[in-house]
Amino acid sequence: MNWLKNLVGRIYALYVLIIFIIFMLIFLLPMWLVSFYSLRIRLRKFVKLGRLWCRLMMPLIGCPVRTIGRENFGPGQAYIIVCNHNSFIDIPATYAGIPGTHKSLAKKEMVKTPIFGIMYKIGSVLVDRKDPASRKQSFVEMKEVLKNGIHMLLYPEGTRNKTGQPLKEFYDGAFSLAIDTQQPILPTVIWGTRKILPNDKPFFAWPHAVKMEFLPPVSTIGYDIEDVEELKAKVFKIMWDRYQEEEKS
């Protein structure tokens, strides 16, 4: 019966793609219009539109998002949200689930994507990872985001986790940023998105609920740049243990 599941999965993937394109075309005009506002108002309105888009789309494609731990967001506090990364579906799932205004870090080449590139310009800090000057500038921009009371969403694994392990090794960036700004880290674990878009099957998707849990924040007060490895290991263990605990339940 594998052939039947593969056929249904490809038909469903086509359905998801069509729904995504329809929503993108619907939201393109209002998102373009908000680009004329001042920076802070522009981002706040953009995130509200993006959240509405994802909260409508995800249940429609059979992938509702359930969030736990919103109480861990303190009022008026900006966080560096670090989340595991299993699938492209992580992006709409986090937009649907993260409260408040936030930006993410995205590859600069995504701006070249037709239509969707406009949205990346507004909602992301862009970086060319191969260019040291671009990496340095993105760090400055992320600090400015946090200074303005806006959350910064980062995937510390860097790219999608295609291994069989709960997490890949973390990069230093998120933790260097947290120490430099002395802003708290909010570890976040997401489940289910790998089952929606399996890494080993091209153009295949399967409906599945998504669960996202915001864990208690980790303070960075008192850490200095020499403590990056210690902080990174601490957050990694928190997320790894929670992932394993959920998988066993």
mmCIF file of N, CA, C and O in Angstrom, residues 123-220:
data_model
loop_
_atom_site.group_PDB
_atom_site.id
_atom_site.type_symbol
_atom_site.label_atom_id
_atom_site.label_comp_id
_atom_site.label_asym_id
_atom_site.label_seq_id
_atom_site.Cartn_x
_atom_site.Cartn_y
_atom_site.Cartn_z
ATOM 1 N N GLY A 123 9.957 41.176 6.947
ATOM 2 C CA GLY A 123 9.865 40.368 8.168
ATOM 3 C C GLY A 123 11.145 39.730 8.648
ATOM 4 O O GLY A 123 11.122 39.020 9.664
ATOM 5 N N SER A 124 12.262 39.959 7.952
ATOM 6 C CA SER A 124 13.490 39.250 8.323
ATOM 7 C C SER A 124 14.692 40.181 8.367
ATOM 8 O O SER A 124 14.725 41.215 7.709
ATOM 9 N N VAL A 125 15.680 39.769 9.152
ATOM 10 C CA VAL A 125 17.024 40.328 9.048
ATOM 11 C C VAL A 125 17.745 39.446 8.038
ATOM 12 O O VAL A 125 17.810 38.228 8.200
ATOM 13 N N LEU A 126 18.260 40.045 6.988
ATOM 14 C CA LEU A 126 18.839 39.278 5.887
ATOM 15 C C LEU A 126 20.354 39.155 6.044
ATOM 16 O O LEU A 126 21.019 40.094 6.487
ATOM 17 N N VAL A 127 20.871 37.986 5.658
ATOM 18 C CA VAL A 127 22.314 37.755 5.791
ATOM 19 C C VAL A 127 22.815 36.891 4.645
ATOM 20 O O VAL A 127 22.135 35.963 4.196
ATOM 21 N N ASP A 128 23.996 37.248 4.161
ATOM 22 C CA ASP A 128 24.735 36.391 3.236
ATOM 23 C C ASP A 128 25.799 35.685 4.070
ATOM 24 O O ASP A 128 26.798 36.289 4.471
ATOM 25 N N ARG A 129 25.572 34.411 4.371
ATOM 26 C CA ARG A 129 26.453 33.701 5.303
ATOM 27 C C ARG A 129 27.883 33.566 4.784
ATOM 28 O O ARG A 129 28.801 33.315 5.561
ATOM 29 N N LYS A 130 28.081 33.727 3.486
ATOM 30 C CA LYS A 130 29.419 33.597 2.914
ATOM 31 C C LYS A 130 30.216 34.907 2.980
ATOM 32 O O LYS A 130 31.404 34.928 2.677
ATOM 33 N N ASP A 131 29.530 35.968 3.365
ATOM 34 C CA ASP A 131 30.146 37.297 3.388
ATOM 35 C C ASP A 131 30.330 37.764 4.832
ATOM 36 O O ASP A 131 29.349 38.040 5.531
ATOM 37 N N PRO A 132 31.569 37.859 5.315
ATOM 38 C CA PRO A 132 31.812 38.289 6.704
ATOM 39 C C PRO A 132 31.191 39.648 7.023
ATOM 40 O O PRO A 132 30.682 39.858 8.127
ATOM 41 N N ALA A 133 31.246 40.582 6.060
ATOM 42 C CA ALA A 133 30.675 41.919 6.287
ATOM 43 C C ALA A 133 29.165 41.825 6.473
ATOM 44 O O ALA A 133 28.584 42.519 7.315
ATOM 45 N N SER A 134 28.517 40.958 5.697
ATOM 46 C CA SER A 134 27.070 40.775 5.813
ATOM 47 C C SER A 134 26.709 40.137 7.158
ATOM 48 O O SER A 134 25.719 40.529 7.794
ATOM 49 N N ARG A 135 27.501 39.181 7.597
ATOM 50 C CA ARG A 135 27.244 38.548 8.893
ATOM 51 C C ARG A 135 27.379 39.563 10.027
ATOM 52 O O ARG A 135 26.582 39.578 10.958
ATOM 53 N N LYS A 136 28.386 40.413 9.914
ATOM 54 C CA LYS A 136 28.595 41.449 10.929
ATOM 55 C C LYS A 136 27.438 42.444 10.948
ATOM 56 O O LYS A 136 26.951 42.827 12.023
ATOM 57 N N GLN A 137 26.976 42.829 9.765
ATOM 58 C CA GLN A 137 25.867 43.780 9.677
ATOM 59 C C GLN A 137 24.576 43.174 10.205
ATOM 60 O O GLN A 137 23.792 43.852 10.877
ATOM 61 N N SER A 138 24.348 41.891 9.940
ATOM 62 C CA SER A 138 23.131 41.236 10.438
ATOM 63 C C SER A 138 23.132 41.193 11.961
ATOM 64 O O SER A 138 22.078 41.318 12.594
ATOM 65 N N PHE A 139 24.310 41.031 12.561
ATOM 66 C CA PHE A 139 24.425 41.027 14.022
ATOM 67 C C PHE A 139 24.023 42.386 14.575
ATOM 68 O O PHE A 139 23.280 42.475 15.567
ATOM 69 N N VAL A 140 24.479 43.448 13.924
ATOM 70 C CA VAL A 140 24.120 44.813 14.330
ATOM 71 C C VAL A 140 22.614 45.017 14.222
ATOM 72 O O VAL A 140 21.975 45.588 15.114
ATOM 73 N N GLU A 141 22.029 44.542 13.130
ATOM 74 C CA GLU A 141 20.588 44.710 12.913
ATOM 75 C C GLU A 141 19.774 43.921 13.927
ATOM 76 O O GLU A 141 18.725 44.387 14.395
ATOM 77 N N MET A 142 20.231 42.729 14.284
ATOM 78 C CA MET A 142 19.511 41.931 15.282
ATOM 79 C C MET A 142 19.550 42.607 16.650
ATOM 80 O O MET A 142 18.566 42.584 17.397
ATOM 81 N N LYS A 143 20.673 43.235 16.977
ATOM 82 C CA LYS A 143 20.766 43.982 18.226
ATOM 83 C C LYS A 143 19.767 45.136 18.238
ATOM 84 O O LYS A 143 19.131 45.420 19.257
ATOM 85 N N GLU A 144 19.615 45.782 17.083
ATOM 86 C CA GLU A 144 18.666 46.893 16.970
ATOM 87 C C GLU A 144 17.230 46.404 17.122
ATOM 88 O O GLU A 144 16.390 47.075 17.735
ATOM 89 N N VAL A 145 16.944 45.232 16.567
ATOM 90 C CA VAL A 145 15.606 44.632 16.707
ATOM 91 C C VAL A 145 15.278 44.442 18.187
ATOM 92 O O VAL A 145 14.204 44.835 18.669
ATOM 93 N N LEU A 146 16.200 43.843 18.924
ATOM 94 C CA LEU A 146 15.978 43.581 20.348
ATOM 95 C C LEU A 146 15.874 44.888 21.138
ATOM 96 O O LEU A 146 15.055 45.008 22.064
ATOM 97 N N LYS A 147 16.687 45.872 20.765
ATOM 98 C CA LYS A 147 16.666 47.179 21.439
ATOM 99 C C LYS A 147 15.300 47.833 21.315
ATOM 100 O O LYS A 147 14.864 48.573 22.208
ATOM 101 N N ASN A 148 14.599 47.550 20.212
ATOM 102 C CA ASN A 148 13.272 48.119 19.989
ATOM 103 C C ASN A 148 12.151 47.274 20.593
ATOM 104 O O ASN A 148 10.978 47.478 20.294
ATOM 105 N N GLY A 149 12.522 46.308 21.436
ATOM 106 C CA GLY A 149 11.521 45.512 22.142
ATOM 107 C C GLY A 149 10.876 44.439 21.289
ATOM 108 O O GLY A 149 9.776 43.969 21.600
ATOM 109 N N ILE A 150 11.558 44.020 20.223
ATOM 110 C CA ILE A 150 11.014 43.026 19.293
ATOM 111 C C ILE A 150 11.774 41.714 19.472
ATOM 112 O O ILE A 150 13.005 41.711 19.569
ATOM 113 N N HIS A 151 11.047 40.592 19.515
ATOM 114 C CA HIS A 151 11.690 39.291 19.648
ATOM 115 C C HIS A 151 12.503 38.971 18.389
ATOM 116 O O HIS A 151 12.134 39.360 17.273
ATOM 117 N N MET A 152 13.574 38.216 18.584
ATOM 118 C CA MET A 152 14.385 37.737 17.469
ATOM 119 C C MET A 152 14.316 36.212 17.449
ATOM 120 O O MET A 152 14.749 35.554 18.401
ATOM 121 N N LEU A 153 13.754 35.643 16.379
ATOM 122 C CA LEU A 153 13.637 34.190 16.243
ATOM 123 C C LEU A 153 14.835 33.654 15.468
ATOM 124 O O LEU A 153 15.102 34.089 14.341
ATOM 125 N N LEU A 154 15.534 32.689 16.074
ATOM 126 C CA LEU A 154 16.699 32.097 15.428
ATOM 127 C C LEU A 154 16.631 30.572 15.513
ATOM 128 O O LEU A 154 16.171 30.022 16.515
ATOM 129 N N TYR A 155 17.105 29.937 14.462
ATOM 130 C CA TYR A 155 17.223 28.481 14.434
ATOM 131 C C TYR A 155 18.702 28.148 14.640
ATOM 132 O O TYR A 155 19.498 28.213 13.688
ATOM 133 N N PRO A 156 19.108 27.791 15.847
ATOM 134 C CA PRO A 156 20.536 27.624 16.135
ATOM 135 C C PRO A 156 21.196 26.447 15.420
ATOM 136 O O PRO A 156 22.426 26.375 15.371
ATOM 137 N N GLU A 157 20.399 25.538 14.867
ATOM 138 C CA GLU A 157 20.972 24.437 14.084
ATOM 139 C C GLU A 157 21.464 24.925 12.711
ATOM 140 O O GLU A 157 22.176 24.205 12.016
ATOM 141 N N GLY A 158 21.045 26.129 12.342
ATOM 142 C CA GLY A 158 21.490 26.728 11.083
ATOM 143 C C GLY A 158 20.635 26.342 9.899
ATOM 144 O O GLY A 158 20.093 27.199 9.209
ATOM 145 N N THR A 159 20.512 25.066 9.638
ATOM 146 C CA THR A 159 19.691 24.565 8.545
ATOM 147 C C THR A 159 18.770 23.482 9.082
ATOM 148 O O THR A 159 18.875 23.075 10.242
ATOM 149 N N ARG A 160 17.891 22.995 8.216
ATOM 150 C CA ARG A 160 16.968 21.938 8.639
ATOM 151 C C ARG A 160 17.718 20.702 9.132
ATOM 152 O O ARG A 160 18.727 20.312 8.563
ATOM 153 N N ASN A 161 17.193 20.122 10.178
ATOM 154 C CA ASN A 161 17.781 18.914 10.750
ATOM 155 C C ASN A 161 17.301 17.695 9.951
ATOM 156 O O ASN A 161 16.159 17.275 10.066
ATOM 157 N N LYS A 162 18.189 17.131 9.143
ATOM 158 C CA LYS A 162 17.846 15.962 8.330
ATOM 159 C C LYS A 162 18.405 14.671 8.922
ATOM 160 O O LYS A 162 18.369 13.625 8.297
ATOM 161 N N THR A 163 18.914 14.769 10.148
ATOM 162 C CA THR A 163 19.439 13.584 10.825
ATOM 163 C C THR A 163 18.302 12.865 11.540
ATOM 164 O O THR A 163 17.175 13.355 11.597
ATOM 165 N N GLY A 164 18.615 11.746 12.130
ATOM 166 C CA GLY A 164 17.614 11.020 12.901
ATOM 167 C C GLY A 164 17.587 11.444 14.357
ATOM 168 O O GLY A 164 16.833 10.878 15.156
ATOM 169 N N GLN A 165 18.397 12.445 14.708
ATOM 170 C CA GLN A 165 18.493 12.909 16.088
ATOM 171 C C GLN A 165 17.507 14.055 16.350
ATOM 172 O O GLN A 165 17.119 14.763 15.413
ATOM 173 N N PRO A 166 17.119 14.248 17.612
ATOM 174 C CA PRO A 166 16.206 15.348 17.935
ATOM 175 C C PRO A 166 16.742 16.716 17.526
ATOM 176 O O PRO A 166 16.005 17.581 17.066
ATOM 177 N N LEU A 167 18.054 16.926 17.706
ATOM 178 C CA LEU A 167 18.672 18.212 17.393
ATOM 179 C C LEU A 167 20.023 17.992 16.714
ATOM 180 O O LEU A 167 20.688 16.981 16.953
ATOM 181 N N LYS A 168 20.410 18.950 15.872
ATOM 182 C CA LYS A 168 21.777 19.005 15.371
ATOM 183 C C LYS A 168 22.594 19.916 16.290
ATOM 184 O O LYS A 168 22.041 20.669 17.095
ATOM 185 N N GLU A 169 23.891 19.875 16.124
ATOM 186 C CA GLU A 169 24.767 20.750 16.901
ATOM 187 C C GLU A 169 24.411 22.213 16.639
ATOM 188 O O GLU A 169 24.127 22.594 15.508
ATOM 189 N N PHE A 170 24.422 23.019 17.690
ATOM 190 C CA PHE A 170 24.079 24.432 17.583
ATOM 191 C C PHE A 170 25.285 25.260 17.128
ATOM 192 O O PHE A 170 26.427 24.973 17.482
ATOM 193 N N TYR A 171 24.991 26.320 16.376
ATOM 194 C CA TYR A 171 25.987 27.339 16.060
ATOM 195 C C TYR A 171 26.022 28.371 17.194
ATOM 196 O O TYR A 171 25.109 28.441 18.026
ATOM 197 N N ASP A 172 27.051 29.209 17.190
ATOM 198 C CA ASP A 172 27.246 30.157 18.291
ATOM 199 C C ASP A 172 26.383 31.413 18.200
ATOM 200 O O ASP A 172 26.159 32.088 19.206
ATOM 201 N N GLY A 173 25.914 31.775 16.990
ATOM 202 C CA GLY A 173 25.333 33.085 16.741
ATOM 203 C C GLY A 173 24.288 33.554 17.739
ATOM 204 O O GLY A 173 24.385 34.670 18.275
ATOM 205 N N ALA A 174 23.276 32.728 17.987
ATOM 206 C CA ALA A 174 22.184 33.129 18.882
ATOM 207 C C ALA A 174 22.696 33.414 20.286
ATOM 208 O O ALA A 174 22.217 34.325 20.977
ATOM 209 N N PHE A 175 23.696 32.658 20.709
ATOM 210 C CA PHE A 175 24.192 32.752 22.080
ATOM 211 C C PHE A 175 25.170 33.917 22.233
ATOM 212 O O PHE A 175 25.203 34.568 23.285
ATOM 213 N N SER A 176 25.919 34.195 21.185
ATOM 214 C CA SER A 176 26.760 35.394 21.183
ATOM 215 C C SER A 176 25.888 36.644 21.236
ATOM 216 O O SER A 176 26.196 37.611 21.953
ATOM 217 N N LEU A 177 24.792 36.624 20.484
ATOM 218 C CA LEU A 177 23.854 37.754 20.475
ATOM 219 C C LEU A 177 23.236 37.945 21.853
ATOM 220 O O LEU A 177 23.123 39.071 22.349
ATOM 221 N N ALA A 178 22.835 36.837 22.475
ATOM 222 C CA ALA A 178 22.205 36.905 23.789
ATOM 223 C C ALA A 178 23.169 37.471 24.832
ATOM 224 O O ALA A 178 22.788 38.304 25.667
ATOM 225 N N ILE A 179 24.423 37.043 24.783
ATOM 226 C CA ILE A 179 25.413 37.529 25.747
ATOM 227 C C ILE A 179 25.744 38.995 25.487
ATOM 228 O O ILE A 179 25.848 39.804 26.416
ATOM 229 N N ASP A 180 25.888 39.357 24.223
ATOM 230 C CA ASP A 180 26.223 40.728 23.874
ATOM 231 C C ASP A 180 25.140 41.701 24.322
ATOM 232 O O ASP A 180 25.429 42.812 24.777
ATOM 233 N N THR A 181 23.875 41.298 24.176
ATOM 234 C CA THR A 181 22.752 42.178 24.521
ATOM 235 C C THR A 181 22.239 41.960 25.932
ATOM 236 O O THR A 181 21.428 42.746 26.422
ATOM 237 N N GLN A 182 22.692 40.845 26.575
ATOM 238 C CA GLN A 182 22.207 40.461 27.907
ATOM 239 C C GLN A 182 20.692 40.241 27.917
ATOM 240 O O GLN A 182 20.031 40.451 28.946
ATOM 241 N N GLN A 183 20.156 39.827 26.779
ATOM 242 C CA GLN A 183 18.730 39.519 26.674
ATOM 243 C C GLN A 183 18.511 38.034 26.930
ATOM 244 O O GLN A 183 19.363 37.198 26.581
ATOM 245 N N PRO A 184 17.388 37.665 27.538
ATOM 246 C CA PRO A 184 17.131 36.252 27.839
ATOM 247 C C PRO A 184 16.842 35.433 26.579
ATOM 248 O O PRO A 184 16.327 35.945 25.589
ATOM 249 N N ILE A 185 17.179 34.166 26.663
ATOM 250 C CA ILE A 185 16.880 33.209 25.600
ATOM 251 C C ILE A 185 15.607 32.458 25.972
ATOM 252 O O ILE A 185 15.438 32.051 27.122
ATOM 253 N N LEU A 186 14.720 32.277 24.995
ATOM 254 C CA LEU A 186 13.499 31.506 25.222
ATOM 255 C C LEU A 186 13.589 30.229 24.381
ATOM 256 O O LEU A 186 13.286 30.242 23.188
ATOM 257 N N PRO A 187 14.022 29.112 24.984
ATOM 258 C CA PRO A 187 14.092 27.854 24.225
ATOM 259 C C PRO A 187 12.687 27.413 23.795
ATOM 260 O O PRO A 187 11.739 27.483 24.583
ATOM 261 N N THR A 188 12.583 26.984 22.549
ATOM 262 C CA THR A 188 11.293 26.588 21.985
ATOM 263 C C THR A 188 11.460 25.284 21.211
ATOM 264 O O THR A 188 12.395 25.145 20.419
ATOM 265 N N VAL A 189 10.567 24.347 21.479
ATOM 266 C CA VAL A 189 10.647 23.051 20.804
ATOM 267 C C VAL A 189 9.369 22.835 20.004
ATOM 268 O O VAL A 189 8.255 23.106 20.481
ATOM 269 N N ILE A 190 9.549 22.373 18.769
ATOM 270 C CA ILE A 190 8.418 22.163 17.879
ATOM 271 C C ILE A 190 8.391 20.705 17.425
ATOM 272 O O ILE A 190 9.425 20.112 17.142
ATOM 273 N N TRP A 191 7.202 20.120 17.431
ATOM 274 C CA TRP A 191 7.012 18.727 17.013
ATOM 275 C C TRP A 191 5.988 18.656 15.878
ATOM 276 O O TRP A 191 5.068 19.465 15.815
ATOM 277 N N GLY A 192 6.145 17.671 15.017
ATOM 278 C CA GLY A 192 5.132 17.382 14.003
ATOM 279 C C GLY A 192 5.455 17.872 12.613
ATOM 280 O O GLY A 192 4.959 17.318 11.634
ATOM 281 N N THR A 193 6.287 18.898 12.489
ATOM 282 C CA THR A 193 6.529 19.465 11.159
ATOM 283 C C THR A 193 7.341 18.521 10.278
ATOM 284 O O THR A 193 7.205 18.537 9.057
ATOM 285 N N ARG A 194 8.173 17.694 10.880
ATOM 286 C CA ARG A 194 8.948 16.721 10.097
ATOM 287 C C ARG A 194 8.025 15.673 9.473
ATOM 288 O O ARG A 194 8.308 15.154 8.387
ATOM 289 N N LYS A 195 6.934 15.377 10.160
ATOM 290 C CA LYS A 195 5.983 14.392 9.632
ATOM 291 C C LYS A 195 5.142 14.979 8.498
ATOM 292 O O LYS A 195 4.638 14.244 7.652
ATOM 293 N N ILE A 196 4.982 16.293 8.495
ATOM 294 C CA ILE A 196 4.225 16.946 7.415
ATOM 295 C C ILE A 196 5.041 16.949 6.128
ATOM 296 O O ILE A 196 4.520 16.623 5.052
ATOM 297 N N LEU A 197 6.308 17.327 6.250
ATOM 298 C CA LEU A 197 7.208 17.352 5.081
ATOM 299 C C LEU A 197 8.436 16.492 5.383
ATOM 300 O O LEU A 197 9.461 17.005 5.833
ATOM 301 N N PRO A 198 8.365 15.189 5.157
ATOM 302 C CA PRO A 198 9.528 14.325 5.406
ATOM 303 C C PRO A 198 10.704 14.718 4.517
ATOM 304 O O PRO A 198 10.522 15.028 3.337
ATOM 305 N N ASN A 199 11.889 14.706 5.083
ATOM 306 C CA ASN A 199 13.074 15.121 4.336
ATOM 307 C C ASN A 199 13.476 14.145 3.242
ATOM 308 O O ASN A 199 14.167 14.520 2.295
ATOM 309 N N ASP A 200 13.058 12.886 3.361
ATOM 310 C CA ASP A 200 13.517 11.868 2.418
ATOM 311 C C ASP A 200 12.547 11.627 1.258
ATOM 312 O O ASP A 200 12.744 10.711 0.462
ATOM 313 N N LYS A 201 11.482 12.451 1.161
ATOM 314 C CA LYS A 201 10.500 12.251 0.090
ATOM 315 C C LYS A 201 10.268 13.567 -0.653
ATOM 316 O O LYS A 201 9.669 14.490 -0.096
ATOM 317 N N PRO A 202 10.711 13.675 -1.899
ATOM 318 C CA PRO A 202 10.489 14.910 -2.663
ATOM 319 C C PRO A 202 9.021 15.073 -3.044
ATOM 320 O O PRO A 202 8.344 14.098 -3.406
ATOM 321 N N PHE A 203 8.548 16.303 -2.963
ATOM 322 C CA PHE A 203 7.160 16.665 -3.276
ATOM 323 C C PHE A 203 6.164 15.673 -2.669
ATOM 324 O O PHE A 203 5.353 15.029 -3.333
ATOM 325 N N PHE A 204 6.247 15.549 -1.358
ATOM 326 C CA PHE A 204 5.356 14.681 -0.592
ATOM 327 C C PHE A 204 5.022 15.406 0.703
ATOM 328 O O PHE A 204 5.885 16.018 1.323
ATOM 329 N N ALA A 205 3.770 15.335 1.103
ATOM 330 C CA ALA A 205 3.350 15.936 2.368
ATOM 331 C C ALA A 205 2.248 15.078 2.982
ATOM 332 O O ALA A 205 1.598 14.285 2.280
ATOM 333 N N TRP A 206 2.055 15.252 4.280
ATOM 334 C CA TRP A 206 1.044 14.483 4.980
ATOM 335 C C TRP A 206 0.490 15.334 6.115
ATOM 336 O O TRP A 206 1.261 15.946 6.853
ATOM 337 N N PRO A 207 -0.829 15.413 6.250
ATOM 338 C CA PRO A 207 -1.391 16.262 7.311
ATOM 339 C C PRO A 207 -1.038 15.738 8.701
ATOM 340 O O PRO A 207 -1.078 14.531 8.958
ATOM 341 N N HIS A 208 -0.697 16.655 9.585
ATOM 342 C CA HIS A 208 -0.343 16.273 10.956
ATOM 343 C C HIS A 208 -0.415 17.510 11.837
ATOM 344 O O HIS A 208 -0.049 18.609 11.419
ATOM 345 N N ALA A 209 -0.885 17.346 13.053
ATOM 346 C CA ALA A 209 -0.943 18.465 13.998
ATOM 347 C C ALA A 209 0.467 18.877 14.401
ATOM 348 O O ALA A 209 1.399 18.067 14.424
ATOM 349 N N VAL A 210 0.622 20.158 14.720
ATOM 350 C CA VAL A 210 1.907 20.708 15.151
ATOM 351 C C VAL A 210 1.778 21.161 16.602
ATOM 352 O O VAL A 210 0.792 21.804 16.975
ATOM 353 N N LYS A 211 2.778 20.820 17.374
ATOM 354 C CA LYS A 211 2.825 21.280 18.771
ATOM 355 C C LYS A 211 4.081 22.108 18.959
ATOM 356 O O LYS A 211 5.173 21.711 18.552
ATOM 357 N N MET A 212 3.930 23.270 19.564
ATOM 358 C CA MET A 212 5.070 24.139 19.836
ATOM 359 C C MET A 212 5.034 24.538 21.297
ATOM 360 O O MET A 212 4.007 25.017 21.794
ATOM 361 N N GLU A 213 6.152 24.329 21.993
ATOM 362 C CA GLU A 213 6.205 24.632 23.422
ATOM 363 C C GLU A 213 7.300 25.645 23.719
ATOM 364 O O GLU A 213 8.467 25.440 23.376
ATOM 365 N N PHE A 214 6.906 26.749 24.350
ATOM 366 C CA PHE A 214 7.849 27.764 24.807
ATOM 367 C C PHE A 214 8.281 27.390 26.223
ATOM 368 O O PHE A 214 7.454 27.352 27.134
ATOM 369 N N LEU A 215 9.565 27.109 26.399
ATOM 370 C CA LEU A 215 10.091 26.697 27.691
ATOM 371 C C LEU A 215 10.485 27.922 28.520
ATOM 372 O O LEU A 215 10.587 29.027 27.980
ATOM 373 N N PRO A 216 10.698 27.766 29.803
ATOM 374 C CA PRO A 216 11.073 28.914 30.638
ATOM 375 C C PRO A 216 12.331 29.605 30.111
ATOM 376 O O PRO A 216 13.263 28.940 29.643
ATOM 377 N N PRO A 217 12.373 30.923 30.174
ATOM 378 C CA PRO A 217 13.524 31.659 29.642
ATOM 379 C C PRO A 217 14.801 31.377 30.418
ATOM 380 O O PRO A 217 14.771 31.068 31.609
ATOM 381 N N VAL A 218 15.905 31.505 29.703
ATOM 382 C CA VAL A 218 17.232 31.328 30.303
ATOM 383 C C VAL A 218 17.890 32.701 30.376
ATOM 384 O O VAL A 218 18.112 33.348 29.349
ATOM 385 N N SER A 219 18.196 33.137 31.578
ATOM 386 C CA SER A 219 18.827 34.449 31.760
ATOM 387 C C SER A 219 20.276 34.416 31.264
ATOM 388 O O SER A 219 20.974 33.411 31.404
ATOM 389 N N THR A 220 20.711 35.523 30.689
ATOM 390 C CA THR A 220 22.106 35.643 30.253
ATOM 391 C C THR A 220 22.865 36.685 31.074
ATOM 392 O O THR A 220 24.015 36.996 30.759
#
